[in-house]
Amino acid sequence: MSYVGPDFDPPQPRRSRRRPLTITVAALVPVALVGWLVYEAVADTGDSSDGAAPATATSASRSATASPTADGKRSASSSPTAPTAGGPAASGPLKGKVVLIDPGHNPGNFRHPSDINRKVNIGTNRKECDTTGAATNSGYPEAQFTLDVARRLRPLLQQQGATVKFTQDGDRAWGPCVNERARMGNEAHADAAISIHADGAAAGDRGFHVILPASVHEGAADTRPIVAPSRDLGERIAGSFVRVTKSAPSNYLGNGTGVVVRGDLGGLNLSTVPKVFIECGNMRDSKDAALLTSGAWRQKAAQGISEGIVSFLHG
């Protein structure tokens, strides 16, 4: 998570190219139908060219995908404050447990500067609704990274029997705001919540860190009941993340512990359920960026986060 915007050009829509009609419509129909079926069977929303493919969205989440409006803008067809369901949970040791996954930022945020720049109340003060997030020097955006890791994390938790909810799953044009993200976890009565990010620090700053909520009691914020369980959750995630990914804790924050406490993040300040952030690495460092852009490493990141959450929920 960085508070600077990505320095890459917004993706441009592809222009369709007309080709001469060389075959009849009757011949095209069955071919198109077969092609569509094949696409549906293999479609993948994340970059997984060098690793295990992330789980595809369920039919329920696909039906909630944002649709074009009359003025050409996209708007979520589901309630903007309702967490995106992740499909039915399997029976397992975490049956009955709810996990809220918050993929940081949104790939469409850069198209909506006025929406994401408006200030919202985070308890201690007012802060921007959201940001565009960071990006690697080659232009791989944090928002794409966070969605990919989140989608890989979901089935790992579901296999343990947990019910998994998302704050957004690529089904919104922008956002949600940081206060909405916190509220979604609260209203879901999540047993654990994780916000996934990647940092945008200086080159040479390497490693991951987990952010824990400080003890805040001001305005609408009161984290006192969740400070202890959030620390337990965060320390377990940090430990499993090191073990699975072999990544070192941050060399620029946390004094080598991989754990940082902050009281300035609305997603933590306004949470009433155990919640942490994880900065999986620094997108601006070339060595970290090589990991963050690897599908195989992102799968390990999801596995490390999952094992920490499962350990916490097992107690």
PDB file of C-alpha atoms in Angstrom:
ATOM      1  CA  MET A   1       0.000   0.000   0.000  1.00  0.00           C
ATOM      2  CA  SER A   2       1.461   3.300  -1.027  1.00  0.00           C
ATOM      3  CA  TYR A   3       0.002   6.757  -0.995  1.00  0.00           C
ATOM      4  CA  VAL A   4       1.286   7.626  -4.442  1.00  0.00           C
ATOM      5  CA  GLY A   5      -0.407   6.875  -7.730  1.00  0.00           C
ATOM      6  CA  PRO A   6       0.943   4.426 -10.275  1.00  0.00           C
ATOM      7  CA  ASP A   7       3.192   5.943 -12.956  1.00  0.00           C
ATOM      8  CA  PHE A   8       1.772   4.045 -15.844  1.00  0.00           C
ATOM      9  CA  ASP A   9      -0.558   5.011 -18.634  1.00  0.00           C
ATOM     10  CA  PRO A  10      -4.190   3.988 -18.119  1.00  0.00           C
ATOM     11  CA  PRO A  11      -5.011   0.950 -20.216  1.00  0.00           C
ATOM     12  CA  GLN A  12      -6.459   1.912 -23.585  1.00  0.00           C
ATOM     13  CA  PRO A  13      -9.455   0.054 -25.001  1.00  0.00           C
ATOM     14  CA  ARG A  14      -8.681  -2.232 -27.856  1.00  0.00           C
ATOM     15  CA  ARG A  15     -10.081  -1.301 -31.221  1.00  0.00           C
ATOM     16  CA  SER A  16     -11.920  -4.009 -32.931  1.00  0.00           C
ATOM     17  CA  ARG A  17     -10.842  -4.576 -36.529  1.00  0.00           C
ATOM     18  CA  ARG A  18     -13.370  -5.424 -39.130  1.00  0.00           C
ATOM     19  CA  ARG A  19     -12.532  -8.237 -41.482  1.00  0.00           C
ATOM     20  CA  PRO A  20     -14.229  -9.168 -44.699  1.00  0.00           C
ATOM     21  CA  LEU A  21     -17.140 -11.496 -44.298  1.00  0.00           C
ATOM     22  CA  THR A  22     -15.802 -14.668 -45.872  1.00  0.00           C
ATOM     23  CA  ILE A  23     -18.132 -17.253 -44.401  1.00  0.00           C
ATOM     24  CA  THR A  24     -21.816 -17.342 -43.794  1.00  0.00           C
ATOM     25  CA  VAL A  25     -23.527 -16.435 -40.539  1.00  0.00           C
ATOM     26  CA  ALA A  26     -24.858 -19.959 -40.290  1.00  0.00           C
ATOM     27  CA  ALA A  27     -21.320 -21.298 -40.229  1.00  0.00           C
ATOM     28  CA  LEU A  28     -20.165 -18.721 -37.674  1.00  0.00           C
ATOM     29  CA  VAL A  29     -22.777 -19.458 -35.020  1.00  0.00           C
ATOM     30  CA  PRO A  30     -21.643 -22.960 -33.958  1.00  0.00           C
ATOM     31  CA  VAL A  31     -17.974 -21.916 -34.111  1.00  0.00           C
ATOM     32  CA  ALA A  32     -18.638 -18.878 -31.924  1.00  0.00           C
ATOM     33  CA  LEU A  33     -20.602 -20.998 -29.463  1.00  0.00           C
ATOM     34  CA  VAL A  34     -17.764 -23.509 -29.127  1.00  0.00           C
ATOM     35  CA  GLY A  35     -15.245 -20.696 -28.704  1.00  0.00           C
ATOM     36  CA  TRP A  36     -17.318 -19.083 -25.986  1.00  0.00           C
ATOM     37  CA  LEU A  37     -17.624 -22.370 -24.110  1.00  0.00           C
ATOM     38  CA  VAL A  38     -13.878 -22.910 -24.265  1.00  0.00           C
ATOM     39  CA  TYR A  39     -13.266 -19.355 -23.045  1.00  0.00           C
ATOM     40  CA  GLU A  40     -15.587 -19.837 -20.105  1.00  0.00           C
ATOM     41  CA  ALA A  41     -13.798 -23.057 -19.179  1.00  0.00           C
ATOM     42  CA  VAL A  42     -10.304 -21.584 -19.154  1.00  0.00           C
ATOM     43  CA  ALA A  43     -10.791 -17.861 -18.416  1.00  0.00           C
ATOM     44  CA  ASP A  44      -8.505 -16.555 -15.680  1.00  0.00           C
ATOM     45  CA  THR A  45      -8.639 -13.118 -14.117  1.00  0.00           C
ATOM     46  CA  GLY A  46      -5.071 -13.007 -12.827  1.00  0.00           C
ATOM     47  CA  ASP A  47      -1.581 -13.169 -14.274  1.00  0.00           C
ATOM     48  CA  SER A  48      -0.521 -16.750 -13.640  1.00  0.00           C
ATOM     49  CA  SER A  49       1.863 -17.413 -16.485  1.00  0.00           C
ATOM     50  CA  ASP A  50       4.546 -18.695 -14.137  1.00  0.00           C
ATOM     51  CA  GLY A  51       2.548 -20.143 -11.288  1.00  0.00           C
ATOM     52  CA  ALA A  52      -0.628 -21.872 -10.220  1.00  0.00           C
ATOM     53  CA  ALA A  53      -3.708 -20.175 -11.600  1.00  0.00           C
ATOM     54  CA  PRO A  54      -5.888 -18.330  -9.096  1.00  0.00           C
ATOM     55  CA  ALA A  55      -9.387 -19.589  -8.544  1.00  0.00           C
ATOM     56  CA  THR A  56     -11.841 -18.063 -10.976  1.00  0.00           C
ATOM     57  CA  ALA A  57     -14.760 -16.032  -9.709  1.00  0.00           C
ATOM     58  CA  THR A  58     -17.830 -17.992  -8.783  1.00  0.00           C
ATOM     59  CA  SER A  59     -21.003 -17.600 -10.779  1.00  0.00           C
ATOM     60  CA  ALA A  60     -22.430 -15.615  -7.907  1.00  0.00           C
ATOM     61  CA  SER A  61     -19.581 -13.087  -7.961  1.00  0.00           C
ATOM     62  CA  ARG A  62     -19.599 -12.900 -11.756  1.00  0.00           C
ATOM     63  CA  SER A  63     -23.280 -11.992 -11.695  1.00  0.00           C
ATOM     64  CA  ALA A  64     -22.414  -9.011  -9.494  1.00  0.00           C
ATOM     65  CA  THR A  65     -19.905  -7.627 -11.986  1.00  0.00           C
ATOM     66  CA  ALA A  66     -20.247  -3.944 -12.713  1.00  0.00           C
ATOM     67  CA  SER A  67     -22.199  -3.150 -15.843  1.00  0.00           C
ATOM     68  CA  PRO A  68     -22.090  -0.109 -18.139  1.00  0.00           C
ATOM     69  CA  THR A  69     -24.609   2.630 -17.479  1.00  0.00           C
ATOM     70  CA  ALA A  70     -26.230   4.974 -19.952  1.00  0.00           C
ATOM     71  CA  ASP A  71     -23.437   7.563 -19.569  1.00  0.00           C
ATOM     72  CA  GLY A  72     -20.728   4.992 -20.207  1.00  0.00           C
ATOM     73  CA  LYS A  73     -19.559   4.775 -16.576  1.00  0.00           C
ATOM     74  CA  ARG A  74     -19.491   1.518 -14.653  1.00  0.00           C
ATOM     75  CA  SER A  75     -21.549   1.006 -11.550  1.00  0.00           C
ATOM     76  CA  ALA A  76     -21.713  -1.997  -9.254  1.00  0.00           C
ATOM     77  CA  SER A  77     -24.938  -3.932  -9.686  1.00  0.00           C
ATOM     78  CA  SER A  78     -24.720  -5.185  -6.113  1.00  0.00           C
ATOM     79  CA  SER A  79     -25.004  -3.049  -2.982  1.00  0.00           C
ATOM     80  CA  PRO A  80     -21.846  -0.910  -2.639  1.00  0.00           C
ATOM     81  CA  THR A  81     -21.649  -1.732   1.068  1.00  0.00           C
ATOM     82  CA  ALA A  82     -22.267  -5.487   0.853  1.00  0.00           C
ATOM     83  CA  PRO A  83     -19.227  -7.786   0.884  1.00  0.00           C
ATOM     84  CA  THR A  84     -18.829  -9.934  -2.209  1.00  0.00           C
ATOM     85  CA  ALA A  85     -19.647 -13.533  -1.373  1.00  0.00           C
ATOM     86  CA  GLY A  86     -16.987 -16.083  -2.239  1.00  0.00           C
ATOM     87  CA  GLY A  87     -19.170 -19.129  -2.865  1.00  0.00           C
ATOM     88  CA  PRO A  88     -20.176 -21.923  -0.508  1.00  0.00           C
ATOM     89  CA  ALA A  89     -17.661 -23.098   2.064  1.00  0.00           C
ATOM     90  CA  ALA A  90     -16.705 -26.749   2.319  1.00  0.00           C
ATOM     91  CA  SER A  91     -17.070 -28.676   5.525  1.00  0.00           C
ATOM     92  CA  GLY A  92     -13.859 -28.545   7.523  1.00  0.00           C
ATOM     93  CA  PRO A  93     -12.256 -27.393  10.755  1.00  0.00           C
ATOM     94  CA  LEU A  94     -13.148 -23.748  10.070  1.00  0.00           C
ATOM     95  CA  LYS A  95     -16.819 -24.386   9.302  1.00  0.00           C
ATOM     96  CA  GLY A  96     -18.842 -21.549  10.808  1.00  0.00           C
ATOM     97  CA  LYS A  97     -15.898 -19.122  10.704  1.00  0.00           C
ATOM     98  CA  VAL A  98     -16.067 -15.997   8.528  1.00  0.00           C
ATOM     99  CA  VAL A  99     -13.000 -14.396   6.946  1.00  0.00           C
ATOM    100  CA  LEU A 100     -13.140 -10.975   5.297  1.00  0.00           C
ATOM    101  CA  ILE A 101     -10.532 -10.446   2.558  1.00  0.00           C
ATOM    102  CA  ASP A 102      -9.898  -6.855   1.544  1.00  0.00           C
ATOM    103  CA  PRO A 103      -7.919  -6.570  -1.735  1.00  0.00           C
ATOM    104  CA  GLY A 104      -6.321  -3.146  -1.387  1.00  0.00           C
ATOM    105  CA  HIS A 105      -7.300  -0.350  -3.789  1.00  0.00           C
ATOM    106  CA  ASN A 106      -9.140  -1.051  -7.059  1.00  0.00           C
ATOM    107  CA  PRO A 107      -7.826  -1.304 -10.637  1.00  0.00           C
ATOM    108  CA  GLY A 108     -10.380   1.318 -11.717  1.00  0.00           C
ATOM    109  CA  ASN A 109      -9.567   3.921  -9.041  1.00  0.00           C
ATOM    110  CA  PHE A 110      -7.406   6.029 -11.375  1.00  0.00           C
ATOM    111  CA  ARG A 111     -10.459   6.682 -13.545  1.00  0.00           C
ATOM    112  CA  HIS A 112     -12.361   8.221 -10.610  1.00  0.00           C
ATOM    113  CA  PRO A 113     -10.081  10.803  -8.940  1.00  0.00           C
ATOM    114  CA  SER A 114     -12.900  12.939  -7.563  1.00  0.00           C
ATOM    115  CA  ASP A 115     -14.541   9.913  -5.943  1.00  0.00           C
ATOM    116  CA  ILE A 116     -11.447   8.461  -4.307  1.00  0.00           C
ATOM    117  CA  ASN A 117     -10.009  11.834  -3.246  1.00  0.00           C
ATOM    118  CA  ARG A 118     -13.021  12.907  -1.204  1.00  0.00           C
ATOM    119  CA  LYS A 119     -12.386  12.796   2.540  1.00  0.00           C
ATOM    120  CA  VAL A 120     -14.045  10.292   4.869  1.00  0.00           C
ATOM    121  CA  ASN A 121     -14.006  10.055   8.652  1.00  0.00           C
ATOM    122  CA  ILE A 122     -11.545   7.465   9.969  1.00  0.00           C
ATOM    123  CA  GLY A 123     -12.134   8.261  13.642  1.00  0.00           C
ATOM    124  CA  THR A 124      -8.906  10.136  14.386  1.00  0.00           C
ATOM    125  CA  ASN A 125      -9.264  12.504  11.425  1.00  0.00           C
ATOM    126  CA  ARG A 126     -10.502  12.661   7.848  1.00  0.00           C
ATOM    127  CA  LYS A 127      -8.623  10.965   5.051  1.00  0.00           C
ATOM    128  CA  GLU A 128      -8.988  10.207   1.338  1.00  0.00           C
ATOM    129  CA  CYS A 129     -11.647   7.648   0.495  1.00  0.00           C
ATOM    130  CA  ASP A 130      -9.024   5.485  -1.254  1.00  0.00           C
ATOM    131  CA  THR A 131      -5.906   5.801  -3.416  1.00  0.00           C
ATOM    132  CA  THR A 132      -4.741   4.329  -6.696  1.00  0.00           C
ATOM    133  CA  GLY A 133      -2.012   2.340  -4.965  1.00  0.00           C
ATOM    134  CA  ALA A 134       1.571   1.779  -6.035  1.00  0.00           C
ATOM    135  CA  ALA A 135       3.060   0.106  -9.112  1.00  0.00           C
ATOM    136  CA  THR A 136       6.311  -1.539 -10.115  1.00  0.00           C
ATOM    137  CA  ASN A 137       8.692   0.454 -12.291  1.00  0.00           C
ATOM    138  CA  SER A 138       7.468  -1.594 -15.249  1.00  0.00           C
ATOM    139  CA  GLY A 139       3.847  -0.621 -14.547  1.00  0.00           C
ATOM    140  CA  TYR A 140       2.381  -3.674 -12.748  1.00  0.00           C
ATOM    141  CA  PRO A 141      -0.243  -2.086 -10.450  1.00  0.00           C
ATOM    142  CA  GLU A 142      -0.710  -2.870  -6.796  1.00  0.00           C
ATOM    143  CA  ALA A 143      -4.472  -3.184  -7.297  1.00  0.00           C
ATOM    144  CA  GLN A 144      -3.949  -6.021  -9.773  1.00  0.00           C
ATOM    145  CA  PHE A 145      -1.524  -7.716  -7.392  1.00  0.00           C
ATOM    146  CA  THR A 146      -3.892  -7.521  -4.420  1.00  0.00           C
ATOM    147  CA  LEU A 147      -6.825  -8.983  -6.362  1.00  0.00           C
ATOM    148  CA  ASP A 148      -4.716 -11.856  -7.645  1.00  0.00           C
ATOM    149  CA  VAL A 149      -3.412 -12.795  -4.182  1.00  0.00           C
ATOM    150  CA  ALA A 150      -6.905 -12.447  -2.710  1.00  0.00           C
ATOM    151  CA  ARG A 151      -8.382 -14.783  -5.328  1.00  0.00           C
ATOM    152  CA  ARG A 152      -5.655 -17.332  -4.615  1.00  0.00           C
ATOM    153  CA  LEU A 153      -6.270 -17.020  -0.874  1.00  0.00           C
ATOM    154  CA  ARG A 154     -10.031 -17.564  -1.061  1.00  0.00           C
ATOM    155  CA  PRO A 155     -10.089 -21.274  -2.059  1.00  0.00           C
ATOM    156  CA  LEU A 156      -7.363 -22.116   0.460  1.00  0.00           C
ATOM    157  CA  LEU A 157      -9.594 -20.870   3.271  1.00  0.00           C
ATOM    158  CA  GLN A 158     -12.736 -22.378   1.796  1.00  0.00           C
ATOM    159  CA  GLN A 159     -11.051 -25.773   1.698  1.00  0.00           C
ATOM    160  CA  GLN A 160     -10.742 -25.457   5.478  1.00  0.00           C
ATOM    161  CA  GLY A 161     -14.489 -24.793   5.735  1.00  0.00           C
ATOM    162  CA  ALA A 162     -14.381 -21.018   6.222  1.00  0.00           C
ATOM    163  CA  THR A 163     -16.925 -18.666   4.693  1.00  0.00           C
ATOM    164  CA  VAL A 164     -14.966 -16.048   2.745  1.00  0.00           C
ATOM    165  CA  LYS A 165     -16.201 -12.573   1.846  1.00  0.00           C
ATOM    166  CA  PHE A 166     -14.488  -9.887  -0.255  1.00  0.00           C
ATOM    167  CA  THR A 167     -14.761  -6.118   0.013  1.00  0.00           C
ATOM    168  CA  GLN A 168     -14.424  -6.004  -3.786  1.00  0.00           C
ATOM    169  CA  ASP A 169     -13.693  -8.601  -6.426  1.00  0.00           C
ATOM    170  CA  GLY A 170     -13.268  -6.510  -9.544  1.00  0.00           C
ATOM    171  CA  ASP A 171     -17.024  -5.974  -9.437  1.00  0.00           C
ATOM    172  CA  ARG A 172     -16.930  -2.236  -8.745  1.00  0.00           C
ATOM    173  CA  ALA A 173     -15.846   0.687 -10.882  1.00  0.00           C
ATOM    174  CA  TRP A 174     -13.834   2.123  -7.963  1.00  0.00           C
ATOM    175  CA  GLY A 175     -13.366   1.821  -4.215  1.00  0.00           C
ATOM    176  CA  PRO A 176     -14.872   1.037  -1.793  1.00  0.00           C
ATOM    177  CA  CYS A 177     -13.752   3.766   0.577  1.00  0.00           C
ATOM    178  CA  VAL A 178     -11.622   2.775   3.549  1.00  0.00           C
ATOM    179  CA  ASN A 179     -14.478   3.321   6.000  1.00  0.00           C
ATOM    180  CA  GLU A 180     -16.741   1.059   3.910  1.00  0.00           C
ATOM    181  CA  ARG A 181     -14.078  -1.633   3.865  1.00  0.00           C
ATOM    182  CA  ALA A 182     -13.978  -1.632   7.658  1.00  0.00           C
ATOM    183  CA  ARG A 183     -17.765  -1.619   7.898  1.00  0.00           C
ATOM    184  CA  MET A 184     -18.048  -4.669   5.618  1.00  0.00           C
ATOM    185  CA  GLY A 185     -15.949  -6.750   7.981  1.00  0.00           C
ATOM    186  CA  ASN A 186     -17.917  -5.496  10.963  1.00  0.00           C
ATOM    187  CA  GLU A 187     -21.296  -6.242   9.407  1.00  0.00           C
ATOM    188  CA  ALA A 188     -20.109  -9.687   8.300  1.00  0.00           C
ATOM    189  CA  HIS A 189     -19.121 -10.386  11.935  1.00  0.00           C
ATOM    190  CA  ALA A 190     -15.824 -11.640  10.561  1.00  0.00           C
ATOM    191  CA  ASP A 191     -13.736 -13.812  12.838  1.00  0.00           C
ATOM    192  CA  ALA A 192     -10.657 -12.471  11.034  1.00  0.00           C
ATOM    193  CA  ALA A 193     -10.059  -9.781   8.415  1.00  0.00           C
ATOM    194  CA  ILE A 194      -7.004  -9.204   6.239  1.00  0.00           C
ATOM    195  CA  SER A 195      -6.261  -6.264   3.939  1.00  0.00           C
ATOM    196  CA  ILE A 196      -3.747  -7.166   1.226  1.00  0.00           C
ATOM    197  CA  HIS A 197      -1.259  -4.596  -0.109  1.00  0.00           C
ATOM    198  CA  ALA A 198       2.211  -4.049  -1.557  1.00  0.00           C
ATOM    199  CA  ASP A 199       4.303  -1.035  -0.607  1.00  0.00           C
ATOM    200  CA  GLY A 200       5.724   1.780  -2.724  1.00  0.00           C
ATOM    201  CA  ALA A 201       8.851   2.657  -0.754  1.00  0.00           C
ATOM    202  CA  ALA A 202      12.302   3.601  -2.042  1.00  0.00           C
ATOM    203  CA  ALA A 203      14.489   1.209  -4.009  1.00  0.00           C
ATOM    204  CA  GLY A 204      16.622  -0.845  -1.632  1.00  0.00           C
ATOM    205  CA  ASP A 205      13.797  -1.053   0.919  1.00  0.00           C
ATOM    206  CA  ARG A 206      12.848  -4.724   0.855  1.00  0.00           C
ATOM    207  CA  GLY A 207      10.673  -7.280   2.597  1.00  0.00           C
ATOM    208  CA  PHE A 208       7.167  -7.611   3.948  1.00  0.00           C
ATOM    209  CA  HIS A 209       5.510  -6.260   7.059  1.00  0.00           C
ATOM    210  CA  VAL A 210       2.195  -6.812   8.801  1.00  0.00           C
ATOM    211  CA  ILE A 211       0.399  -3.743  10.164  1.00  0.00           C
ATOM    212  CA  LEU A 212      -1.470  -4.059  13.457  1.00  0.00           C
ATOM    213  CA  PRO A 213      -4.045  -1.585  14.816  1.00  0.00           C
ATOM    214  CA  ALA A 214      -2.850   0.800  17.501  1.00  0.00           C
ATOM    215  CA  SER A 215      -5.047   1.370  20.534  1.00  0.00           C
ATOM    216  CA  VAL A 216      -7.300   4.138  19.279  1.00  0.00           C
ATOM    217  CA  HIS A 217     -10.301   5.581  21.099  1.00  0.00           C
ATOM    218  CA  GLU A 218     -11.434   8.713  19.347  1.00  0.00           C
ATOM    219  CA  GLY A 219     -14.600   9.688  17.536  1.00  0.00           C
ATOM    220  CA  ALA A 220     -16.067   6.683  15.724  1.00  0.00           C
ATOM    221  CA  ALA A 221     -12.899   4.647  16.309  1.00  0.00           C
ATOM    222  CA  ASP A 222     -12.395   2.279  19.242  1.00  0.00           C
ATOM    223  CA  THR A 223      -9.874  -0.441  18.541  1.00  0.00           C
ATOM    224  CA  ARG A 224      -9.247  -1.342  22.178  1.00  0.00           C
ATOM    225  CA  PRO A 225     -11.243  -4.614  22.044  1.00  0.00           C
ATOM    226  CA  ILE A 226      -9.414  -5.828  18.915  1.00  0.00           C
ATOM    227  CA  VAL A 227      -5.812  -4.827  19.662  1.00  0.00           C
ATOM    228  CA  ALA A 228      -4.830  -8.098  21.362  1.00  0.00           C
ATOM    229  CA  PRO A 229      -6.536 -10.535  18.955  1.00  0.00           C
ATOM    230  CA  SER A 230      -5.303  -8.518  15.971  1.00  0.00           C
ATOM    231  CA  ARG A 231      -1.736  -8.802  17.257  1.00  0.00           C
ATOM    232  CA  ASP A 232      -2.173 -12.556  17.615  1.00  0.00           C
ATOM    233  CA  LEU A 233      -3.542 -12.738  14.052  1.00  0.00           C
ATOM    234  CA  GLY A 234      -0.767 -10.539  12.648  1.00  0.00           C
ATOM    235  CA  GLU A 235       2.099 -12.346  14.354  1.00  0.00           C
ATOM    236  CA  ARG A 236       0.821 -15.708  13.139  1.00  0.00           C
ATOM    237  CA  ILE A 237       0.540 -14.399   9.573  1.00  0.00           C
ATOM    238  CA  ALA A 238       4.054 -12.903   9.753  1.00  0.00           C
ATOM    239  CA  GLY A 239       5.499 -16.194  10.972  1.00  0.00           C
ATOM    240  CA  SER A 240       3.819 -18.324   8.318  1.00  0.00           C
ATOM    241  CA  PHE A 241       4.600 -15.774   5.575  1.00  0.00           C
ATOM    242  CA  VAL A 242       8.336 -16.055   6.321  1.00  0.00           C
ATOM    243  CA  ARG A 243       8.169 -19.836   6.425  1.00  0.00           C
ATOM    244  CA  VAL A 244       6.236 -20.311   3.184  1.00  0.00           C
ATOM    245  CA  THR A 245       7.583 -17.501   0.966  1.00  0.00           C
ATOM    246  CA  LYS A 246      11.137 -17.402   2.397  1.00  0.00           C
ATOM    247  CA  SER A 247      10.826 -13.610   2.241  1.00  0.00           C
ATOM    248  CA  ALA A 248      12.568 -11.598   4.921  1.00  0.00           C
ATOM    249  CA  PRO A 249      10.768  -9.133   7.172  1.00  0.00           C
ATOM    250  CA  SER A 250      11.027  -5.485   6.157  1.00  0.00           C
ATOM    251  CA  ASN A 251      14.483  -3.920   6.408  1.00  0.00           C
ATOM    252  CA  TYR A 252      13.005  -0.420   6.671  1.00  0.00           C
ATOM    253  CA  LEU A 253      10.100  -0.794   9.127  1.00  0.00           C
ATOM    254  CA  GLY A 254       9.449  -2.915  12.210  1.00  0.00           C
ATOM    255  CA  ASN A 255      13.065  -3.367  13.350  1.00  0.00           C
ATOM    256  CA  GLY A 256      13.302  -6.733  11.651  1.00  0.00           C
ATOM    257  CA  THR A 257      10.166  -8.150  13.293  1.00  0.00           C
ATOM    258  CA  GLY A 258       7.910  -7.870  10.239  1.00  0.00           C
ATOM    259  CA  VAL A 259       5.284  -6.239  12.476  1.00  0.00           C
ATOM    260  CA  VAL A 260       4.338  -2.545  12.601  1.00  0.00           C
ATOM    261  CA  VAL A 261       1.663  -0.758  14.673  1.00  0.00           C
ATOM    262  CA  ARG A 262      -0.236   2.165  13.141  1.00  0.00           C
ATOM    263  CA  GLY A 263      -3.129   4.364  14.236  1.00  0.00           C
ATOM    264  CA  ASP A 264      -3.660   6.304  10.997  1.00  0.00           C
ATOM    265  CA  LEU A 265      -5.403   3.711   8.806  1.00  0.00           C
ATOM    266  CA  GLY A 266      -9.173   3.916   8.574  1.00  0.00           C
ATOM    267  CA  GLY A 267      -9.472   0.259   7.654  1.00  0.00           C
ATOM    268  CA  LEU A 268      -8.022  -0.627  11.058  1.00  0.00           C
ATOM    269  CA  ASN A 269      -9.298   2.283  13.170  1.00  0.00           C
ATOM    270  CA  LEU A 270     -12.933   1.607  12.309  1.00  0.00           C
ATOM    271  CA  SER A 271     -12.770  -2.178  12.552  1.00  0.00           C
ATOM    272  CA  THR A 272     -14.587  -3.952  15.371  1.00  0.00           C
ATOM    273  CA  VAL A 273     -13.259  -7.378  14.352  1.00  0.00           C
ATOM    274  CA  PRO A 274      -9.657  -8.671  14.481  1.00  0.00           C
ATOM    275  CA  LYS A 275      -7.968  -7.179  11.438  1.00  0.00           C
ATOM    276  CA  VAL A 276      -4.496  -6.590  10.011  1.00  0.00           C
ATOM    277  CA  PHE A 277      -2.891  -5.276   6.841  1.00  0.00           C
ATOM    278  CA  ILE A 278      -0.045  -7.015   5.068  1.00  0.00           C
ATOM    279  CA  GLU A 279       2.429  -5.236   2.798  1.00  0.00           C
ATOM    280  CA  CYS A 280       3.744  -8.239   0.868  1.00  0.00           C
ATOM    281  CA  GLY A 281       6.819  -6.456  -0.479  1.00  0.00           C
ATOM    282  CA  ASN A 282       8.047  -3.217  -2.026  1.00  0.00           C
ATOM    283  CA  MET A 283       6.948  -2.704  -5.620  1.00  0.00           C
ATOM    284  CA  ARG A 284       9.635  -0.059  -6.193  1.00  0.00           C
ATOM    285  CA  ASP A 285      12.526  -2.378  -5.420  1.00  0.00           C
ATOM    286  CA  SER A 286      13.595  -4.476  -8.403  1.00  0.00           C
ATOM    287  CA  LYS A 287      14.268  -7.623  -6.369  1.00  0.00           C
ATOM    288  CA  ASP A 288      10.938  -7.449  -4.542  1.00  0.00           C
ATOM    289  CA  ALA A 289       9.169  -6.559  -7.787  1.00  0.00           C
ATOM    290  CA  ALA A 290      10.506  -9.746  -9.377  1.00  0.00           C
ATOM    291  CA  LEU A 291       8.724 -11.706  -6.642  1.00  0.00           C
ATOM    292  CA  LEU A 292       5.513  -9.697  -6.689  1.00  0.00           C
ATOM    293  CA  THR A 293       5.130 -10.150 -10.453  1.00  0.00           C
ATOM    294  CA  SER A 294       5.654 -13.919 -10.242  1.00  0.00           C
ATOM    295  CA  GLY A 295       2.494 -16.028 -10.215  1.00  0.00           C
ATOM    296  CA  ALA A 296       4.339 -18.835  -8.410  1.00  0.00           C
ATOM    297  CA  TRP A 297       5.432 -16.455  -5.642  1.00  0.00           C
ATOM    298  CA  ARG A 298       1.947 -14.939  -5.327  1.00  0.00           C
ATOM    299  CA  GLN A 299       0.622 -18.447  -4.744  1.00  0.00           C
ATOM    300  CA  LYS A 300       3.146 -18.845  -1.922  1.00  0.00           C
ATOM    301  CA  ALA A 301       2.084 -15.472  -0.521  1.00  0.00           C
ATOM    302  CA  ALA A 302      -1.541 -16.615  -0.454  1.00  0.00           C
ATOM    303  CA  GLN A 303      -0.510 -19.881   1.195  1.00  0.00           C
ATOM    304  CA  GLY A 304       1.494 -18.067   3.858  1.00  0.00           C
ATOM    305  CA  ILE A 305      -1.378 -15.708   4.656  1.00  0.00           C
ATOM    306  CA  SER A 306      -3.836 -18.612   4.712  1.00  0.00           C
ATOM    307  CA  GLU A 307      -1.777 -20.651   7.149  1.00  0.00           C
ATOM    308  CA  GLY A 308      -1.527 -17.701   9.522  1.00  0.00           C
ATOM    309  CA  ILE A 309      -5.287 -17.115   9.440  1.00  0.00           C
ATOM    310  CA  VAL A 310      -6.048 -20.820   9.911  1.00  0.00           C
ATOM    311  CA  SER A 311      -3.669 -20.980  12.877  1.00  0.00           C
ATOM    312  CA  PHE A 312      -5.356 -17.948  14.434  1.00  0.00           C
ATOM    313  CA  LEU A 313      -8.872 -19.323  13.945  1.00  0.00           C
ATOM    314  CA  HIS A 314      -7.904 -22.736  15.327  1.00  0.00           C
ATOM    315  CA  GLY A 315      -6.796 -20.928  18.486  1.00  0.00           C
TER     316      GLY A 315
END
